[in-house]
Coordinates of C-alpha atoms in Angstrom, one line a residue:
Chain R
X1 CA -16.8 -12.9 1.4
X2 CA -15.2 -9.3 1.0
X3 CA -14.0 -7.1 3.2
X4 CA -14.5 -3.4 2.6
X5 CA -13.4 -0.7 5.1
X6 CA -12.8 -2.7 8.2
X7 CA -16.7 -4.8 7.4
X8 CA -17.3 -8.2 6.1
X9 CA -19.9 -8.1 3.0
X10 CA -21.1 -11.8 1.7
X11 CA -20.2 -13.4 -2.0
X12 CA -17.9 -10.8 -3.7
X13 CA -20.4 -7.5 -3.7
X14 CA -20.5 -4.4 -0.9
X15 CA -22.1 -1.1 -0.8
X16 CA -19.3 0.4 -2.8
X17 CA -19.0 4.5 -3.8
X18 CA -19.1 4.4 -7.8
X19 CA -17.6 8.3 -7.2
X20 CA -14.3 6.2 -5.7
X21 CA -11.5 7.2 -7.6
X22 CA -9.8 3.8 -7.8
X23 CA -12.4 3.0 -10.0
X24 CA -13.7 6.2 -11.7
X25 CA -9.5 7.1 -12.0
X26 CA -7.2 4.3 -11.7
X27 CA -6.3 6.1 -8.9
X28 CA -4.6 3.6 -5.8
X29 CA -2.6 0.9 -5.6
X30 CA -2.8 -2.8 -4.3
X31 CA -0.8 -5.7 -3.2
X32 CA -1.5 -9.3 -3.6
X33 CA 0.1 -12.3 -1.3
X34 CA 0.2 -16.0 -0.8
X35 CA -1.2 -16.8 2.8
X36 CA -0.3 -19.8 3.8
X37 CA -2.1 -21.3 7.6
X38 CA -3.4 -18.0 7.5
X39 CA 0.0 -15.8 7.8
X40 CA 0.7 -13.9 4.6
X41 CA 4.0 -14.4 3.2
X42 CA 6.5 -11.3 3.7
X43 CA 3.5 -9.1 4.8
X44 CA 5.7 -6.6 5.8
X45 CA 7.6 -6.4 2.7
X46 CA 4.1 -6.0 0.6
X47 CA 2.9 -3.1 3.7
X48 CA 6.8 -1.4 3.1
X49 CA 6.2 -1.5 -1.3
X50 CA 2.1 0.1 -0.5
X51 CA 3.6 2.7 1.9
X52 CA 6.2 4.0 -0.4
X53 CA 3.3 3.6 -3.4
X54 CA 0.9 5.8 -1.6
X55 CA 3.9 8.6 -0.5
X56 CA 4.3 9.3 -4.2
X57 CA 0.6 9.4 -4.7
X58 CA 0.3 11.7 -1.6
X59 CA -1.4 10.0 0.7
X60 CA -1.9 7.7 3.9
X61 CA -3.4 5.0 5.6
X62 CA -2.2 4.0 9.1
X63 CA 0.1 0.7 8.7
X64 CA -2.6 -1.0 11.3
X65 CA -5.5 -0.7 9.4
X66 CA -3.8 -2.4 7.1
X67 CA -2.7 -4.7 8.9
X68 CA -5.8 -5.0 10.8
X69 CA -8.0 -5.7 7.4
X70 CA -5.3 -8.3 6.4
X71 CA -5.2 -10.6 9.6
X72 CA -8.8 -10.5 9.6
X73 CA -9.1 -12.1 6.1
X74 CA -6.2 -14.0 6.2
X75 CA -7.6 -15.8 9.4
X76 CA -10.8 -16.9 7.0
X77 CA -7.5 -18.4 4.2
X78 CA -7.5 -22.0 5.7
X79 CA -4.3 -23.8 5.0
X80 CA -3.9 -21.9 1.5
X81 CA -5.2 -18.8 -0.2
X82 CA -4.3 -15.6 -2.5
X83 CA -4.8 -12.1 -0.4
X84 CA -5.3 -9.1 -2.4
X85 CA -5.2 -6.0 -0.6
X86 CA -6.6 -2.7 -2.7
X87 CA -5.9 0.8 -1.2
X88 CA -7.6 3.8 -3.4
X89 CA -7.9 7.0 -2.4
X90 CA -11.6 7.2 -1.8
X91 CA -14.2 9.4 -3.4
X92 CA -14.2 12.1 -5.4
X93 CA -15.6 14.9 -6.5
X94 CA -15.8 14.9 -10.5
X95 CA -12.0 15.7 -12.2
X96 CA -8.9 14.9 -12.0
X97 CA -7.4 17.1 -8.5
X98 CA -7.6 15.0 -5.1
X99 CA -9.1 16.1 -2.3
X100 CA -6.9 17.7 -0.1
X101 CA -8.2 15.2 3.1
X102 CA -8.9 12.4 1.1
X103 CA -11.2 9.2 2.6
X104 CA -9.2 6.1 1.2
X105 CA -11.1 3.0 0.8
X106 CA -9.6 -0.5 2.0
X107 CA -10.9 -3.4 0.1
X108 CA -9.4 -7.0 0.9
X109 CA -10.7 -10.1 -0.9
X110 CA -9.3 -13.4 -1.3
X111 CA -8.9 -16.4 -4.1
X112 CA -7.3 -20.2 -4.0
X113 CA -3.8 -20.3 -4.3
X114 CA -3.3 -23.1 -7.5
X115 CA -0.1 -24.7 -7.1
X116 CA -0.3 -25.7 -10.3
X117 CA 0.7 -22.2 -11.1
X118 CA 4.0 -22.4 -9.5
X119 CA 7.2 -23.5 -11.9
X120 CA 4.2 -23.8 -14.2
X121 CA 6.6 -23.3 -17.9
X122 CA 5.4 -20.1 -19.7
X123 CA 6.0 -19.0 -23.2
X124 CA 6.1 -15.5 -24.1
X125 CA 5.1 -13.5 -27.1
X126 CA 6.5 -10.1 -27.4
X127 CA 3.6 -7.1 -27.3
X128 CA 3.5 -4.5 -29.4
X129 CA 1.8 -2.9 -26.4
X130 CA 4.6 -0.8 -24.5
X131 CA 5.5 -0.7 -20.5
X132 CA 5.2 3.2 -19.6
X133 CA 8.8 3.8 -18.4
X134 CA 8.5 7.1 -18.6
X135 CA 6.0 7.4 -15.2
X136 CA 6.3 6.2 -11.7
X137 CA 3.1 4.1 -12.3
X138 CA 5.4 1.5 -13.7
X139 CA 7.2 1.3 -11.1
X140 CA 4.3 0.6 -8.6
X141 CA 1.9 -2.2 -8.2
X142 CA -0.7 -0.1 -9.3
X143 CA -4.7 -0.1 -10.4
X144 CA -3.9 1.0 -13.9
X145 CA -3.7 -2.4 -15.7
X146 CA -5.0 -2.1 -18.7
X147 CA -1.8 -1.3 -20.9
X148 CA -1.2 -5.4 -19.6
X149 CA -4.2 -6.7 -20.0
X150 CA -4.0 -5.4 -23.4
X151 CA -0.7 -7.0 -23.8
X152 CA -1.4 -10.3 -22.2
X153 CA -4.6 -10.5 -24.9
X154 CA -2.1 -9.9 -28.1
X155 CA -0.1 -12.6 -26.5
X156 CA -2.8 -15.1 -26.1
X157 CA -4.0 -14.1 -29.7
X158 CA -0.2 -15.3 -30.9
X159 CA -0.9 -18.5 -29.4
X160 CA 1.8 -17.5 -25.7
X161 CA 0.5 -17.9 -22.2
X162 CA 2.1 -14.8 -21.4
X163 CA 3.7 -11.1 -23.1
X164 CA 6.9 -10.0 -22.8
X165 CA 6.3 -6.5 -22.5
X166 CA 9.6 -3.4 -23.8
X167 CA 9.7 -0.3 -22.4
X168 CA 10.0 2.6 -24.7
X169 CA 13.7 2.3 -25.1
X170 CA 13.2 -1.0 -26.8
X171 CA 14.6 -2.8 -23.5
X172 CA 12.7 -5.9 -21.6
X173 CA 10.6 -4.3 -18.8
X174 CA 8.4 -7.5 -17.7
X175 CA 5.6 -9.9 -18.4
X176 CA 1.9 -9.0 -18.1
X177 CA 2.0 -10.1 -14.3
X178 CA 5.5 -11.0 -13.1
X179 CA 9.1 -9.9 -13.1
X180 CA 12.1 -11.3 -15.7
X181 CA 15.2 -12.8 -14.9
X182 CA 18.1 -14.3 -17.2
X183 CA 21.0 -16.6 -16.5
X184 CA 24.0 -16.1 -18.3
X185 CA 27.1 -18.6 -16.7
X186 CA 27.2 -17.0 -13.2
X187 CA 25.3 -13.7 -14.1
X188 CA 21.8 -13.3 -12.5
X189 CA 20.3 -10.2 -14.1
X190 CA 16.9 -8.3 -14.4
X191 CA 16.2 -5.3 -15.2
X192 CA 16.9 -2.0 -13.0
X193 CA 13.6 -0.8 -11.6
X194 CA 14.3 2.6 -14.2
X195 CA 13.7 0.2 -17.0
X196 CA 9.5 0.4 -15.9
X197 CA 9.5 -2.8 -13.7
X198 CA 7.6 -3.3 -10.6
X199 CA 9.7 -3.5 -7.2
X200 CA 8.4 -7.5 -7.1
X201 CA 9.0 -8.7 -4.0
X202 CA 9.8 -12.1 -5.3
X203 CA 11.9 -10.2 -7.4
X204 CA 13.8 -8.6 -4.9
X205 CA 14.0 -12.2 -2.3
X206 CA 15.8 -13.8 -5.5
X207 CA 18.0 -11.0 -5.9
X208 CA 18.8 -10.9 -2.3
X209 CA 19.7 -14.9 -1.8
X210 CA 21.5 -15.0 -5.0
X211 CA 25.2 -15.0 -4.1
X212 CA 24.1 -17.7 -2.0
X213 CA 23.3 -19.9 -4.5
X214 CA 26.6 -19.3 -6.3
X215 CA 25.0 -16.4 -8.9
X216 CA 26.6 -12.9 -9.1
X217 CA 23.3 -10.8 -9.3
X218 CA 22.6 -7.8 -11.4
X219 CA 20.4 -5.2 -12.3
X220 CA 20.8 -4.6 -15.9
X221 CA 18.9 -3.4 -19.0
X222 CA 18.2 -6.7 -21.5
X223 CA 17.3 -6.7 -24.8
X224 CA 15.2 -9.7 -26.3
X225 CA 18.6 -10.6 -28.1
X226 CA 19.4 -11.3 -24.4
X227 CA 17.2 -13.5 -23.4
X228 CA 17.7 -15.4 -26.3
X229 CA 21.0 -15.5 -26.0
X230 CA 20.5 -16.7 -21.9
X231 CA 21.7 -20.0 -20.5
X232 CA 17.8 -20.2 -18.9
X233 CA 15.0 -17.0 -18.9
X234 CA 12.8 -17.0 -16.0
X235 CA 9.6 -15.3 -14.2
X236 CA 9.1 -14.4 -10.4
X237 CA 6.0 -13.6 -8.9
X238 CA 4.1 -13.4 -5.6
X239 CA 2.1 -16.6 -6.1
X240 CA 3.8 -18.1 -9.1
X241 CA 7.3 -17.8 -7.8
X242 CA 9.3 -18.9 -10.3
X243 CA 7.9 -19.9 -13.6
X244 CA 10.7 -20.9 -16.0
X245 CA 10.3 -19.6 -19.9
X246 CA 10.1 -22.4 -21.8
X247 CA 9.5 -20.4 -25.7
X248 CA 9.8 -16.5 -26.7
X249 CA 8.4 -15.6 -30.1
X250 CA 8.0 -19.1 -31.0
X251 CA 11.6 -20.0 -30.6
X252 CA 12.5 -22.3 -27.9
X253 CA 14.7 -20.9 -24.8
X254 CA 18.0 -22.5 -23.4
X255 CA 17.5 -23.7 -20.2
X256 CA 19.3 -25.1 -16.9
X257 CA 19.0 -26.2 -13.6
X258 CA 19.2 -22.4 -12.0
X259 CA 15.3 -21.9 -12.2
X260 CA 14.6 -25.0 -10.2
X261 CA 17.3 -24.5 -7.7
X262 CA 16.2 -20.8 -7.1
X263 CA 12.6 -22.1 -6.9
X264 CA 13.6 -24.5 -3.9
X265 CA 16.0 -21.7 -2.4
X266 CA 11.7 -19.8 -2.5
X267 CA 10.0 -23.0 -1.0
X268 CA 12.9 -23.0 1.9
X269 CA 12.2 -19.4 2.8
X270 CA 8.5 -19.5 3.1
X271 CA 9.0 -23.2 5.1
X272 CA 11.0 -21.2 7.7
X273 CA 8.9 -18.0 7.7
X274 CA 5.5 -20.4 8.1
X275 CA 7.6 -23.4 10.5
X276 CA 5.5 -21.8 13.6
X277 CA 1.8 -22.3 11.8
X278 CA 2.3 -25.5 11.3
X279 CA 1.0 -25.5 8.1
X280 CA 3.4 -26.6 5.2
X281 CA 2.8 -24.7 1.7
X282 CA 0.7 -26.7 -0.6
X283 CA 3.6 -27.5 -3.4
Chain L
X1 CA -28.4 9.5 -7.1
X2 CA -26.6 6.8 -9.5
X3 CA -27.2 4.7 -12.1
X4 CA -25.6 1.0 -11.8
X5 CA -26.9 -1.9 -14.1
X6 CA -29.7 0.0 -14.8
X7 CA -31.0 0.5 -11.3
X8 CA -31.1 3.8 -9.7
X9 CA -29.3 3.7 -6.2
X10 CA -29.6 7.2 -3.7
X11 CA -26.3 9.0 -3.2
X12 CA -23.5 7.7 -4.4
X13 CA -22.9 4.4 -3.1
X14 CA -24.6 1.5 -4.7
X15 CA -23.8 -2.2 -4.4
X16 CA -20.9 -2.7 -6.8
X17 CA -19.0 -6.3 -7.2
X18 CA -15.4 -5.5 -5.7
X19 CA -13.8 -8.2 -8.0
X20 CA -15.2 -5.7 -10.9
X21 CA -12.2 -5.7 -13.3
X22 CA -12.8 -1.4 -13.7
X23 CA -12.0 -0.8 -10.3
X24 CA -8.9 -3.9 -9.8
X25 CA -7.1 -3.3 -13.5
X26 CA -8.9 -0.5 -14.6
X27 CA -10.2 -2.7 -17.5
X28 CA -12.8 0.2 -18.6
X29 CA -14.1 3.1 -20.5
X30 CA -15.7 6.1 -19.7
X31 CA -17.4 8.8 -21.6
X32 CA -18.1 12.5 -19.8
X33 CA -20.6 14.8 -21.2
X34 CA -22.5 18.0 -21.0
X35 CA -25.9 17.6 -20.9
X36 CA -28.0 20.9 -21.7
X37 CA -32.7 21.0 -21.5
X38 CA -32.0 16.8 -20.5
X39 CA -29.9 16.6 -23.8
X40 CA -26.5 15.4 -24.1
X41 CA -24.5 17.4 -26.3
X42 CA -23.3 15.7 -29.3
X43 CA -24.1 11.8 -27.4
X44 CA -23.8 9.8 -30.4
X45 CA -20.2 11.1 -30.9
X46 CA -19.7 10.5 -27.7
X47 CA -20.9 6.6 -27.4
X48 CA -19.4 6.1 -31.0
X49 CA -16.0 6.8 -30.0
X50 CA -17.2 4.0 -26.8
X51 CA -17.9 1.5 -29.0
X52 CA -14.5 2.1 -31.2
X53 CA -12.8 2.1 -28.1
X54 CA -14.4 -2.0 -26.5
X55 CA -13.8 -3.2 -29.8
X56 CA -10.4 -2.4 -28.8
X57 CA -10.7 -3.9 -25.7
X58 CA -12.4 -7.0 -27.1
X59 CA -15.9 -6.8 -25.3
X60 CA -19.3 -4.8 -26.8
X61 CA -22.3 -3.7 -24.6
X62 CA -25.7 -3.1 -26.4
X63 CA -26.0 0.6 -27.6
X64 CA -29.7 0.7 -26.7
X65 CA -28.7 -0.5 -23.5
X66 CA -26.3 2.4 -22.9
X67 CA -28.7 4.9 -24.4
X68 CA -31.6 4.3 -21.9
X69 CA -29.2 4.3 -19.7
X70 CA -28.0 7.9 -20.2
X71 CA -31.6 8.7 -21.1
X72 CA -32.8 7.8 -17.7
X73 CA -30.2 10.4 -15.9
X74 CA -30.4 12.7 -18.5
X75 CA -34.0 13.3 -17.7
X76 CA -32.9 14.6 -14.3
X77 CA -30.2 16.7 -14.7
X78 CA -32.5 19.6 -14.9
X79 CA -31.6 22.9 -17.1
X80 CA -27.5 21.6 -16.9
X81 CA -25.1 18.6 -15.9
X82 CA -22.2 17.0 -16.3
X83 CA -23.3 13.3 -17.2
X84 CA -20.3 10.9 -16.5
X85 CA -20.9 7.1 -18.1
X86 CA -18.8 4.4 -17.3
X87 CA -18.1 1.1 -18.8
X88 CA -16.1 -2.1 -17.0
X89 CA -15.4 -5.3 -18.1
X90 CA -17.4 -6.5 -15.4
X91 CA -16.6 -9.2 -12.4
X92 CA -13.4 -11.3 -13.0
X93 CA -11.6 -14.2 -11.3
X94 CA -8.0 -13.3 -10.3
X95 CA -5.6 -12.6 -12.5
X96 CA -5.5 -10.7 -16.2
X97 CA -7.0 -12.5 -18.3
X98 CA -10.3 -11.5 -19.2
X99 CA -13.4 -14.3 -19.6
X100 CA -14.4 -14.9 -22.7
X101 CA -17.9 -14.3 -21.6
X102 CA -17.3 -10.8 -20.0
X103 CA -20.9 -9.3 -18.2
X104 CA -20.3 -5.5 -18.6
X105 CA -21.2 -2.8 -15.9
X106 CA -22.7 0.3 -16.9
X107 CA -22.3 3.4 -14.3
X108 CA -23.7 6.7 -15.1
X109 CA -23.7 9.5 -12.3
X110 CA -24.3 13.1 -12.7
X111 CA -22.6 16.4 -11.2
X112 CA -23.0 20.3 -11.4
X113 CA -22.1 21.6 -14.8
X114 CA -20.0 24.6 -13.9
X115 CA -20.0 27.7 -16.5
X116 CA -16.8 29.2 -15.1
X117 CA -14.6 26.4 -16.2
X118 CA -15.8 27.6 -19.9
X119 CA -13.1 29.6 -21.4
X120 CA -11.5 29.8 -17.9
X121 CA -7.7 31.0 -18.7
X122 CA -5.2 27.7 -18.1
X123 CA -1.5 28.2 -16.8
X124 CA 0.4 24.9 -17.4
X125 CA 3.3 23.5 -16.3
X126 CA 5.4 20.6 -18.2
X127 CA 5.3 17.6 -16.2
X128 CA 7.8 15.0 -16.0
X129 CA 5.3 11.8 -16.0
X130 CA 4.9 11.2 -20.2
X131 CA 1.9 10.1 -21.8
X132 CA 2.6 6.4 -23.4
X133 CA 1.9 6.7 -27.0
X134 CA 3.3 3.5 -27.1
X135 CA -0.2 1.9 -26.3
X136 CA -3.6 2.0 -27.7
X137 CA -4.8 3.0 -24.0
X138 CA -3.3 6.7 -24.8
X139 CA -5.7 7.4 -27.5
X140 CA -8.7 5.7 -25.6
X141 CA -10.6 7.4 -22.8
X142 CA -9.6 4.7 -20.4
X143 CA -10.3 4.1 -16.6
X144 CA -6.5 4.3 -15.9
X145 CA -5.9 7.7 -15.4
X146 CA -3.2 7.9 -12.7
X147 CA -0.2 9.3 -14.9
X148 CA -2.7 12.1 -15.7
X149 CA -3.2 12.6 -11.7
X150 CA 0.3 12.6 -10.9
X151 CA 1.4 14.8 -13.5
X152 CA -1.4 17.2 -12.4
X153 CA -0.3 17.3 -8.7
X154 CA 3.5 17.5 -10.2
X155 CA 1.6 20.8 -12.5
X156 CA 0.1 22.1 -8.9
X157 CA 3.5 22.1 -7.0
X158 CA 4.9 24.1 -9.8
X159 CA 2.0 26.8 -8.9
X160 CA 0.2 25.5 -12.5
X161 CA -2.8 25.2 -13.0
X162 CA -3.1 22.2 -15.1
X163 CA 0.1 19.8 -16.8
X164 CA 1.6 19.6 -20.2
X165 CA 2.4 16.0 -20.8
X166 CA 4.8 15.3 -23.6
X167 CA 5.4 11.7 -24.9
X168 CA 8.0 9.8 -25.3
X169 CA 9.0 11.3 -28.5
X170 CA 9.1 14.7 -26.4
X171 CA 6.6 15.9 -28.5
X172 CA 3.0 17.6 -26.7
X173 CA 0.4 15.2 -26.3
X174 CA -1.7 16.8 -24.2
X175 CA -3.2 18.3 -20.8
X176 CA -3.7 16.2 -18.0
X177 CA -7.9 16.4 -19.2
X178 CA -8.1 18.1 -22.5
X179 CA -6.6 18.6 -26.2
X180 CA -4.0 21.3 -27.0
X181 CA -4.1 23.3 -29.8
X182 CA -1.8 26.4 -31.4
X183 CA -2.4 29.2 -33.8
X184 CA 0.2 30.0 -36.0
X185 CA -0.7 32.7 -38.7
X186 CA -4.2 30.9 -40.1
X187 CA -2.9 27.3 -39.4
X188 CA -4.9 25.7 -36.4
X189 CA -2.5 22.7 -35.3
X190 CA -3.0 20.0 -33.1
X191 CA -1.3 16.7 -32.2
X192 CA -2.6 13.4 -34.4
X193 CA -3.6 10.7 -32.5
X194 CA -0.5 9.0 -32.9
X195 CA 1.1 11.0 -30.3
X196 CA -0.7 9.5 -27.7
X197 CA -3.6 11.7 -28.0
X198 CA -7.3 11.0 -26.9
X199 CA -9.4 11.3 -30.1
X200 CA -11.5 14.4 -27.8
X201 CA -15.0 15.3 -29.1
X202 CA -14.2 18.6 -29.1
X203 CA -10.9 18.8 -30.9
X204 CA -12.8 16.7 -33.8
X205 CA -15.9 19.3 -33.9
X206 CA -12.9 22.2 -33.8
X207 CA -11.2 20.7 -36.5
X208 CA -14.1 20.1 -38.8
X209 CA -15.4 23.8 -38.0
X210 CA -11.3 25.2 -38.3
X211 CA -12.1 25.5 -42.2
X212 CA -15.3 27.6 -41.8
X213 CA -13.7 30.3 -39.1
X214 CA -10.6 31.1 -41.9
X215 CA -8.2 28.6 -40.3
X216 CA -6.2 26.0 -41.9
X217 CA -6.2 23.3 -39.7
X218 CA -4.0 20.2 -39.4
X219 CA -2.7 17.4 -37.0
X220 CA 1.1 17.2 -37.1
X221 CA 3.6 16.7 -33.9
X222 CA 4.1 20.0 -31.6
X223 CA 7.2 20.7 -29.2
X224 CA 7.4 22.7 -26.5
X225 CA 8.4 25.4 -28.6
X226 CA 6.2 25.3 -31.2
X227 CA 3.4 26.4 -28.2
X228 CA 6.2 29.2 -27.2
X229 CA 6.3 30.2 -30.8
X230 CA 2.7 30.2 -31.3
X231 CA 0.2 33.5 -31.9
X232 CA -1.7 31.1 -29.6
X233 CA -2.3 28.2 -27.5
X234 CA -5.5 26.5 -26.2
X235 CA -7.0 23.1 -24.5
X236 CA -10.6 21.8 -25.6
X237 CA -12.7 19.5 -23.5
X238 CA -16.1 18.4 -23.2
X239 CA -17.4 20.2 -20.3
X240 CA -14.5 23.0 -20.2
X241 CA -15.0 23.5 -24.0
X242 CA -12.0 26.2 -25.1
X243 CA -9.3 27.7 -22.1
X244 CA -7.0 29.9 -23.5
X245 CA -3.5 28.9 -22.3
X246 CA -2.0 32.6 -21.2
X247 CA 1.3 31.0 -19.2
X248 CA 3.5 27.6 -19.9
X249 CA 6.3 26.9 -17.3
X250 CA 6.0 30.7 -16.1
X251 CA 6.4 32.0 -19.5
X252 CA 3.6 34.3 -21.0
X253 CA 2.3 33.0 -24.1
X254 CA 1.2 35.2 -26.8
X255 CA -2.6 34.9 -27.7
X256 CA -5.0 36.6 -29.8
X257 CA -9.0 36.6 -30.7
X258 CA -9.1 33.1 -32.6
X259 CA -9.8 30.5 -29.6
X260 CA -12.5 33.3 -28.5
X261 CA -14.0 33.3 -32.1
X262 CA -13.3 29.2 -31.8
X263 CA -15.8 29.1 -28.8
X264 CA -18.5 31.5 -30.0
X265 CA -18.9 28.5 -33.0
X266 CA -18.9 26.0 -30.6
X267 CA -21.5 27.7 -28.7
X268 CA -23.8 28.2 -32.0
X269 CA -23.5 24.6 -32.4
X270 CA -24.4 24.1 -29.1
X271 CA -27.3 26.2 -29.3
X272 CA -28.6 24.7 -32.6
X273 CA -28.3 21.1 -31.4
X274 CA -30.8 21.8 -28.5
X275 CA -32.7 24.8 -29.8
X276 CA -35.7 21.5 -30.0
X277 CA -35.4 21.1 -26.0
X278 CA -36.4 24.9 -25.5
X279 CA -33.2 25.4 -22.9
X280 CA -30.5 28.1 -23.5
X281 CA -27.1 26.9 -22.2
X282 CA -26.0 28.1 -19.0
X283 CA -22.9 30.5 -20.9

């Protein structure tokens, strides 16, 4: 089932405008979530991120629509499910200028969560394939995709589950799909948003709760030489959470207990967010 | 009317599979046309550069099977058209990476082909989103085109017409939907593909014809002030052709009668490649 502009559509296919411009252009954003006994995890955080995503695109769509669209597809989740939530900014006429009243379209769908996913180890190959640092788009959870998709098939082809995608200045940006953390003694650092990294909200939850699991967090450029050089190297997520990085380049990573310890500080926040469904997470 | 999967659907809406990895990753290609007497100009150029670009990509679609396509709304676009067809990866499972057994969508539409955008002067502003010449995607004429739409409506609030985007290297790349080009003495210089530059059907044709029209022409990096310094500056595109750039970032540029001698040969070519179909083109 699919949900597109407020109406439910059977298997994954809807009367869809090929003239949309998130698919003719790339041209909108989206968000995907955990739900867990059908309540999304941090909803509000993933409606805040679209908002401020749709300001610098220059335009709107009223927060309870949104909201709205989500509850009604989150209430089909069962205990478990992934919630993805794409906003584009409608149809277009043919070029590149927006309409000035635009028509967005609202599409939600949703797919199994796979706990296998979560803490799953990854190992990274570095892409030749660069994050665009030098445009906003990298900074958002964007359609445009294909620079990672690219990325995540050169990893593959070197034999990694996963790229580690620079940014033009050389510096670590992020994977093909989640944000990167190292360890370093107390030091908790990722890269500054600047550097052409998404504003994850797992990202953001780990840097928030770190000083209470005894880490001084920062946001800091990293070089590969960095993560090399870390005590542990480490991915966060919406629906992987934490992933620890187990090889880069084909040279195995240092590693501690921080990864696993963050990862629990993760399961205790979403137990006491979803303690009133009475439905526990499925890891 | 639109062409999806080889069916014909009325208007523009036409039951699309929302999971369709063009519209959620803008995984995709795209190819836009003039089509003169139910002629494309210069097609096989056109689904040539296609093909380069989903070897890139890593999936192929049948070239008879895009050829009928475009054959089948060709045949209605009447005396003129703008022919637009798209190629997606197709349906996917969440997540990036691609299946190995990818089922392609093919999308053609069709709009008005309008003769005042031919030769139509351009004022340009630089914008401060920069094309990534760091991937493959820049030289491809990729789905993902939202750095191009934000650096247009950046070019708009600056009372522009259209953007300059620079790359990385701070060197011109390109507009936000065509080629630049400068005249200095009898060179005719443009930026090689290297500079994150799509490989336009029209700056090739220009480029093979520069010899013939007394020009030296060659592809070597521009700056801003190279197009300052120039006797003058213009954009090619398919459907647009040559615009003569008369203003960049309020400054007049200096021009003289080479990108209107540059036009007159496309049109000749124009005109010999469909003198068969009996139909003079609209210009």
């Amino acid at each position: 089932v699919n949900l597109l502009n407020g109406v439910f559509h059977e298997g994954t296919t809807a009367p869809f405008d090929v003239t949309d411009r998130g698919l003719t252009l790339g041209d909108g954003l989206f968000e995907t979530m955990p739900v867990f006994g059908g309540k999304p995890f941090r909803l509000a955080d993933h409606l805040d991120r679209l908002e401020r995503g749709l300001r610098l695109l220059g335009f709107a769509v009223a927060r309870a629509r949104l909201e709205a669209d989500v509850a009604a597809m989150a209430a089909r989740a069962g205990s478990s499910g992934v919630l993805r939530l794409t906003v584009t900014r409608g149809a277009g006429a043919r070029g590149l200028a927006p309409s000035p009243d635009p028509a967005p379209a609202v599409i939600v769908t949703l797919a199994p969560f796979n706990p296998a996913l979560v803490f799953e180890p990854a190992t990274l190959a570095t892409a030749s394939v660069r994050r665009n640092d030098r445009s906003p788009v990298s900074r958002l959870k964007a359609l445009p995709y294909l620079d990672n998709v690219l990325a995540l098939q050169e990893a593959i082809r070197a034999g990694a589950k996963d790229a580690l995608m620079l940014n033009t200045a050389d510096h670590v940006a992020c994977s093909s799909v989640a944000n990167v953390f190292r360890i370093k003694d107390d030091r908790l650092e990722t890269p500054p948003l600047e550097d052409g990294v998404l504003d994850g909200i797992t990202r953001r939850l780990v840097l928030d709760h770190a000083v209470g699991l005894g880490f001084k967090p920062a946001e800091c450029s990293l070089t590969p030489g960095d993560l090399m050089a870390a005590d542990a190297v480490f991915l966060t997520n919406s629906v992987r959470l934490i992933q620890p990085v187990a090889v880069l380049d084909g040279r195995s990573l240092a590693t501690n207990d921080g990864p696993a310890r963050i990862l629990a500080a993760l399961k205790r926040l979403i137990s006491a967010d979803h303690a009133t469904s009475g439905t526990v997470a499925p890891f």
